[in-house]
PDB file of C-alpha atoms in Angstrom:
ATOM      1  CA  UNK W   1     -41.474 -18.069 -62.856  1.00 63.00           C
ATOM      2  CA  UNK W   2     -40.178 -14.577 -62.683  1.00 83.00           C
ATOM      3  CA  UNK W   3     -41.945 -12.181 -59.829  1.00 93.00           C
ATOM      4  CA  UNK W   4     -41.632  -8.544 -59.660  1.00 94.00           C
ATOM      5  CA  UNK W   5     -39.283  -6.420 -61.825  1.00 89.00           C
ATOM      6  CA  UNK W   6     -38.880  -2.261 -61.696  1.00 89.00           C
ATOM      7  CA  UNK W   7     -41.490  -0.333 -60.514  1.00 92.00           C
ATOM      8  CA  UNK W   8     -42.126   3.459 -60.281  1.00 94.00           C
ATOM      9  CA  UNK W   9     -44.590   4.548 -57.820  1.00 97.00           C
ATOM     10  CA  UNK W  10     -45.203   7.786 -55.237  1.00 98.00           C
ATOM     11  CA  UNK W  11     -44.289   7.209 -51.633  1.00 98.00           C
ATOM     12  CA  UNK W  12     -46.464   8.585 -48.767  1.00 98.00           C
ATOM     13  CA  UNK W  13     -44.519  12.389 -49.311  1.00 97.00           C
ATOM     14  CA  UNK W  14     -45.897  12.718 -53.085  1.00 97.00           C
ATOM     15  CA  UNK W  15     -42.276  11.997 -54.569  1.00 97.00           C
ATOM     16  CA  UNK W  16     -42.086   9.160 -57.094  1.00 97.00           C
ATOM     17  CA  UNK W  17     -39.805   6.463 -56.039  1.00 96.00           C
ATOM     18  CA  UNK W  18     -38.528   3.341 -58.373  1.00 93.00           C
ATOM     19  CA  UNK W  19     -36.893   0.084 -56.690  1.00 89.00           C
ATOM     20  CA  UNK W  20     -33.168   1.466 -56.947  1.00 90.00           C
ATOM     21  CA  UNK W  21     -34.558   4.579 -54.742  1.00 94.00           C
ATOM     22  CA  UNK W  22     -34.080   1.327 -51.842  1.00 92.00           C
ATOM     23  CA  UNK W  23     -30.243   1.800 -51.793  1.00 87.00           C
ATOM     24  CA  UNK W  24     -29.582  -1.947 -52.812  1.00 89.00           C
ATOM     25  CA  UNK W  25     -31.505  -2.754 -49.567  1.00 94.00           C
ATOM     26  CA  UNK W  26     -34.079  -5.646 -49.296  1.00 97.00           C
ATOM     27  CA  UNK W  27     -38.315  -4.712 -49.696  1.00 97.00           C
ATOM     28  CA  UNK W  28     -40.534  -6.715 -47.459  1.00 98.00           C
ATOM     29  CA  UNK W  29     -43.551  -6.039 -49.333  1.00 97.00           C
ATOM     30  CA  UNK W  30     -47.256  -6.388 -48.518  1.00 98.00           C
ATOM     31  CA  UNK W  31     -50.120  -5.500 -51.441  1.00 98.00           C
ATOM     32  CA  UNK W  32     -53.146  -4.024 -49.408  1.00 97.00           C
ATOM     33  CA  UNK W  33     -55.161  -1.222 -49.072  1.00 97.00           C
ATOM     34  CA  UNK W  34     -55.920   1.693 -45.791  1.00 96.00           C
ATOM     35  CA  UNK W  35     -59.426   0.817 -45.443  1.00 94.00           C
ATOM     36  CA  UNK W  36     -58.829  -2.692 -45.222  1.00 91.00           C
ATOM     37  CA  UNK W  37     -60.468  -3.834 -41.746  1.00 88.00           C
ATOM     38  CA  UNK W  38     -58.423  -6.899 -40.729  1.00 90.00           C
ATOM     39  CA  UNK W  39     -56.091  -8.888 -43.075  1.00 94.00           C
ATOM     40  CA  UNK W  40     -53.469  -5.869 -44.244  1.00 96.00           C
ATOM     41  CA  UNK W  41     -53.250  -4.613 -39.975  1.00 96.00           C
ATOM     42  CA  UNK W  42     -52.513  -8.017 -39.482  1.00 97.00           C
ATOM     43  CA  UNK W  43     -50.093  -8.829 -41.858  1.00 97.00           C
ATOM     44  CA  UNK W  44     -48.394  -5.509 -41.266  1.00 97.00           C
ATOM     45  CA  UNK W  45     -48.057  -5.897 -37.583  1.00 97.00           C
ATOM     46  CA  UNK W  46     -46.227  -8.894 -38.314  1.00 98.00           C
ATOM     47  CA  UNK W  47     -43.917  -7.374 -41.127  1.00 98.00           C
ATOM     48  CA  UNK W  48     -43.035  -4.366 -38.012  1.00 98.00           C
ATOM     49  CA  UNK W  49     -42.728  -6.974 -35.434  1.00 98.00           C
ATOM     50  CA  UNK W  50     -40.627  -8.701 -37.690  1.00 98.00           C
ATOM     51  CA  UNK W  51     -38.055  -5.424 -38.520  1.00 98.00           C
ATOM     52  CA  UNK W  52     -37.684  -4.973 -34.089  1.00 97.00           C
ATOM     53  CA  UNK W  53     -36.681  -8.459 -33.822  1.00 98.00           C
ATOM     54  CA  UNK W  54     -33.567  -7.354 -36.326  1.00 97.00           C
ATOM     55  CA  UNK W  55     -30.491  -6.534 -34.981  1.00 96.00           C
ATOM     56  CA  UNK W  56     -29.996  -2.601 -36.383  1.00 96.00           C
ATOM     57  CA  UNK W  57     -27.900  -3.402 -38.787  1.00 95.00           C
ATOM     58  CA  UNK W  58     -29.736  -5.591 -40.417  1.00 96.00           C
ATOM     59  CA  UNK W  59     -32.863  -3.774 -39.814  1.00 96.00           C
ATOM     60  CA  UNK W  60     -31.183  -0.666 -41.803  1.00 95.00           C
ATOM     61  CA  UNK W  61     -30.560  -2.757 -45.121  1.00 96.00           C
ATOM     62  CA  UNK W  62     -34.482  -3.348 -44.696  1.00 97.00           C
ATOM     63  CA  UNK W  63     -37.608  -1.054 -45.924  1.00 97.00           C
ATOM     64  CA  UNK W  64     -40.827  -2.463 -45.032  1.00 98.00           C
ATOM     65  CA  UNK W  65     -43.152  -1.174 -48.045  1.00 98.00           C
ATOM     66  CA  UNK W  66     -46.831  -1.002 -48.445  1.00 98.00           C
ATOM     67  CA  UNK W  67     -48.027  -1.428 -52.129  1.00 98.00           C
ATOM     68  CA  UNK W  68     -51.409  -0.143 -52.575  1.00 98.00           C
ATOM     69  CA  UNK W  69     -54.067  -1.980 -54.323  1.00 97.00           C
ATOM     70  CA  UNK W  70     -56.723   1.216 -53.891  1.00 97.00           C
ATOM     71  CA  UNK W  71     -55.284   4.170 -55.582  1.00 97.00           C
ATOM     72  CA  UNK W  72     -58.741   5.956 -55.686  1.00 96.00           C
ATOM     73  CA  UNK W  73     -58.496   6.366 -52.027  1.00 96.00           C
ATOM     74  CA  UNK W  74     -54.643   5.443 -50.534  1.00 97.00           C
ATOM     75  CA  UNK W  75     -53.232   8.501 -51.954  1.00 97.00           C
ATOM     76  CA  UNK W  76     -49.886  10.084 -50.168  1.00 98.00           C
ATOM     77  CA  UNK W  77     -51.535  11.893 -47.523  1.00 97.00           C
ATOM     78  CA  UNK W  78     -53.995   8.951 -47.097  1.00 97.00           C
ATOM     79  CA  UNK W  79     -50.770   6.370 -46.648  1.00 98.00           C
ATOM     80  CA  UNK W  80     -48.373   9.052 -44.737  1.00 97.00           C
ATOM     81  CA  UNK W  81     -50.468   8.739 -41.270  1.00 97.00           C
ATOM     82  CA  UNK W  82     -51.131   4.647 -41.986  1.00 97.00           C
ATOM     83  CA  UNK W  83     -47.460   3.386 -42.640  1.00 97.00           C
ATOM     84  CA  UNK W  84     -46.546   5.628 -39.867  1.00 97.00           C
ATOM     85  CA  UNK W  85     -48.684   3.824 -37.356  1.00 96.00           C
ATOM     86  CA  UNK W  86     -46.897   0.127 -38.036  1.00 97.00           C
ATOM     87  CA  UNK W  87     -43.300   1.064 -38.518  1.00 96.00           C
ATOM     88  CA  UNK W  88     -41.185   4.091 -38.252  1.00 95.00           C
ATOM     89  CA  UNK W  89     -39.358   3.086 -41.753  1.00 95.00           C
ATOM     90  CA  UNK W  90     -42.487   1.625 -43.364  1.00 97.00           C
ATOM     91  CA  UNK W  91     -43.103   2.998 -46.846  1.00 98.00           C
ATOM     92  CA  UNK W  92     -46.324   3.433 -48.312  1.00 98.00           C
ATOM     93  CA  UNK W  93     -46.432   3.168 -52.548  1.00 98.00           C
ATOM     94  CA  UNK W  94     -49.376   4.238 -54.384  1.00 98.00           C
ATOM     95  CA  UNK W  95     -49.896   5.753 -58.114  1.00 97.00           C
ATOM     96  CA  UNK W  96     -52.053   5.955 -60.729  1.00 97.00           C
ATOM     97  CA  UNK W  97     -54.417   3.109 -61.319  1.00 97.00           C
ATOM     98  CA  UNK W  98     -52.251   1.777 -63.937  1.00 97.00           C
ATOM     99  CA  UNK W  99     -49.592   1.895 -62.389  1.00 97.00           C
ATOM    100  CA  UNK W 100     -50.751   0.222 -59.360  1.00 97.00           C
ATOM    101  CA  UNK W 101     -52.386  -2.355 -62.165  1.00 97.00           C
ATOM    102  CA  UNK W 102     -49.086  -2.797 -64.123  1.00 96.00           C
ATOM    103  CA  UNK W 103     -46.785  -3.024 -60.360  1.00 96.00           C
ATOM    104  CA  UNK W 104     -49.953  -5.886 -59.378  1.00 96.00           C
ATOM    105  CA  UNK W 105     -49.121  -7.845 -62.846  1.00 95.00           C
ATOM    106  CA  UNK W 106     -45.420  -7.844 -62.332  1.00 95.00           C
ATOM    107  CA  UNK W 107     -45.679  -9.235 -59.096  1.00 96.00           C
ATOM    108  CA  UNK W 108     -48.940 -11.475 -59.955  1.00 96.00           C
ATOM    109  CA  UNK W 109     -50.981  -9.729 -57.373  1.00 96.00           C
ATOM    110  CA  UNK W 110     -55.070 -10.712 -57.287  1.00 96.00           C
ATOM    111  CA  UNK W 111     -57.215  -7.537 -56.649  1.00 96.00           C
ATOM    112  CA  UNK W 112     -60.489  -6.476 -56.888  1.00 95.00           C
ATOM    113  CA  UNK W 113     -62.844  -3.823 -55.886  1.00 94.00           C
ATOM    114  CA  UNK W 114     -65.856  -5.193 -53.721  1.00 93.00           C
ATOM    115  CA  UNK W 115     -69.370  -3.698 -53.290  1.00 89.00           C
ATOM    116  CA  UNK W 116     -71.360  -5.047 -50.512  1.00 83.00           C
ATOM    117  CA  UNK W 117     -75.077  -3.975 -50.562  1.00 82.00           C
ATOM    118  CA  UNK W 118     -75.061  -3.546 -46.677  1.00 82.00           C
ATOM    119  CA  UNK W 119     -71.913  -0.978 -46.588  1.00 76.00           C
ATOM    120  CA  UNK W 120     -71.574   1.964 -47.674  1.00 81.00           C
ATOM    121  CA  UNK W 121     -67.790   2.438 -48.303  1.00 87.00           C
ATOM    122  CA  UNK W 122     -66.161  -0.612 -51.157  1.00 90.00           C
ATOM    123  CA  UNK W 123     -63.689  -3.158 -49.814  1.00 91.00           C
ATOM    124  CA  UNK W 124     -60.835  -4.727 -52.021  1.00 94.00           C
ATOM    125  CA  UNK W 125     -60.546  -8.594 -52.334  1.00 93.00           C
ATOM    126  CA  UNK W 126     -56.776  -9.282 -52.569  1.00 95.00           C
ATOM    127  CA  UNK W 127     -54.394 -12.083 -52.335  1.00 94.00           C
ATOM    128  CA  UNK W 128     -52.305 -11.608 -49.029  1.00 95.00           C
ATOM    129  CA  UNK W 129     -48.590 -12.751 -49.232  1.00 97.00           C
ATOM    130  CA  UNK W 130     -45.424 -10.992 -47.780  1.00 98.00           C
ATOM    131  CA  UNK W 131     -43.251 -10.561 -50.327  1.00 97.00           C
ATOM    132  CA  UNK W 132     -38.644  -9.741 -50.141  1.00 97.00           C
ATOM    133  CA  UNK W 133     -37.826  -8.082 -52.988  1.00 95.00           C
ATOM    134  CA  UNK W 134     -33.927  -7.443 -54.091  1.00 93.00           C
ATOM    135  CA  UNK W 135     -32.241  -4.322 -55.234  1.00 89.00           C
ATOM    136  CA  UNK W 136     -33.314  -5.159 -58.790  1.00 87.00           C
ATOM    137  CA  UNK W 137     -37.248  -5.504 -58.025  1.00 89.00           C
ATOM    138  CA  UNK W 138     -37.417  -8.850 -58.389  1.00 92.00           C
ATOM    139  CA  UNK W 139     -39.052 -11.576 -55.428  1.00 95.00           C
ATOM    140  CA  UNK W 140     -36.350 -13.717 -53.801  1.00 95.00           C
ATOM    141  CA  UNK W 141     -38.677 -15.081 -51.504  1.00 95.00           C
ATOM    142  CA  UNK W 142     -42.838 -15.556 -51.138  1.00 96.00           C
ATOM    143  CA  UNK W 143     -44.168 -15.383 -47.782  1.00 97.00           C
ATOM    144  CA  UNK W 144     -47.722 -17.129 -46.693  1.00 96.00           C
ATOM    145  CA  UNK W 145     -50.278 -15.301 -44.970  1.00 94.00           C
ATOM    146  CA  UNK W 146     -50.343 -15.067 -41.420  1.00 95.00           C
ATOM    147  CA  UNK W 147     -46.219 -16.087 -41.564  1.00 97.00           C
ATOM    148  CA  UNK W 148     -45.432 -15.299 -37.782  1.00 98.00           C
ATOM    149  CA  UNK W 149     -42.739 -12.147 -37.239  1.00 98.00           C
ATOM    150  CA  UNK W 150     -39.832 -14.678 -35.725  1.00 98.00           C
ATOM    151  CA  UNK W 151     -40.442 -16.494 -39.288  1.00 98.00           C
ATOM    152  CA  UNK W 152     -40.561 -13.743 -41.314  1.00 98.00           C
ATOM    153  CA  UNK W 153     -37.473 -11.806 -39.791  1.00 98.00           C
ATOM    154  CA  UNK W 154     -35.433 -15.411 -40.325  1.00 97.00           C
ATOM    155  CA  UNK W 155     -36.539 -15.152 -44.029  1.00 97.00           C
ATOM    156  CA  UNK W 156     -35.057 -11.606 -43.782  1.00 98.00           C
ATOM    157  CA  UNK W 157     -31.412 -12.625 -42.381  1.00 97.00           C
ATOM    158  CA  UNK W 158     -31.795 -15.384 -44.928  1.00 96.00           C
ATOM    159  CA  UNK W 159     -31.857 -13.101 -47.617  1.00 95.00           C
ATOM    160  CA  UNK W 160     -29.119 -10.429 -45.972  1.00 95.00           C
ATOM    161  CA  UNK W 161     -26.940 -12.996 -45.447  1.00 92.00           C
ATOM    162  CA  UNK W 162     -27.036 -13.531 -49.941  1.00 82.00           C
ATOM    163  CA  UNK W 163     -26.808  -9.498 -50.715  1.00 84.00           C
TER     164      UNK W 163
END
């Protein structure tokens, strides 16, 4: 089964960026959302600690990338400040909400919006895997949740190592 395939999205500076916008560098890509109050700072804490346990040459071949699953309330100046506060090269994505549906099919993301009686603000339900996407948008390898950053940054070299 084939995950992933071109994209075109708008980064966290309002300019709309498609997979070969990378430089034939690898994604490590986590679909979540800025209000999200535990999984997605958790999973993206372990994607950053992941990049500093690169050497820099690796580490430069590598874009960390947020996806958005919320586009009603991640937009650019909502990501800009968020991606900035994991990794300095971190990448936040974000678009209309078909495009953020289409980019979700492609990559068979699970989202949904959440309304909980007792809050007053919606949560999203989402599936939580890392994904390392190639030049051509495609998934060369699907990380688990809660993959540590020593095992993700050895899936990283892995996958360097092949480009």
């Amino acid at each position: 089964m084939s995950l992933g395939g071109p994209f075109s999205l708008v980064n966290q500076d309002g300019r709309t960026v498609t997979q070969a916008d990378f430089g034939g560098g690898l994604l490590v890509a986590y679909f979540g959302f800025t209000f999200c109050p535990d999984v997605c700072p958790t999973e993206l804490g372990a994607i950053s600690a992941a990049m500093d346990l690169l050497p820099p040459a690796q580490a430069e071949r590598v874009t960390p990338v947020l996806f958005t699953i919320d586009p009603e309330r991640d937009t650019p100046a909502a990501l800009k400040p968020y991606v900035a506060n994991f990794h300095p090269r971190m990448v936040g994505l974000t678009g209309t909400p078909e495009q953020v549906a289409e980019t979700a099919r492609r990559f068979r993301v699970y989202y949904a919006k959440v309304n909980r009686p007792e809050m007053s603000e919606y949560l999203m339900d989402h599936s939580s895997f890392i994904y390392l996407i190639g030049p051509d948008g495609r998934v060369r390898s699907l990380l688990r949740p809660q993959t540590p950053p020593e095992d993700i940054a050895a899936a990283i070299r892995g996958q360097l190592a092949g480009m």
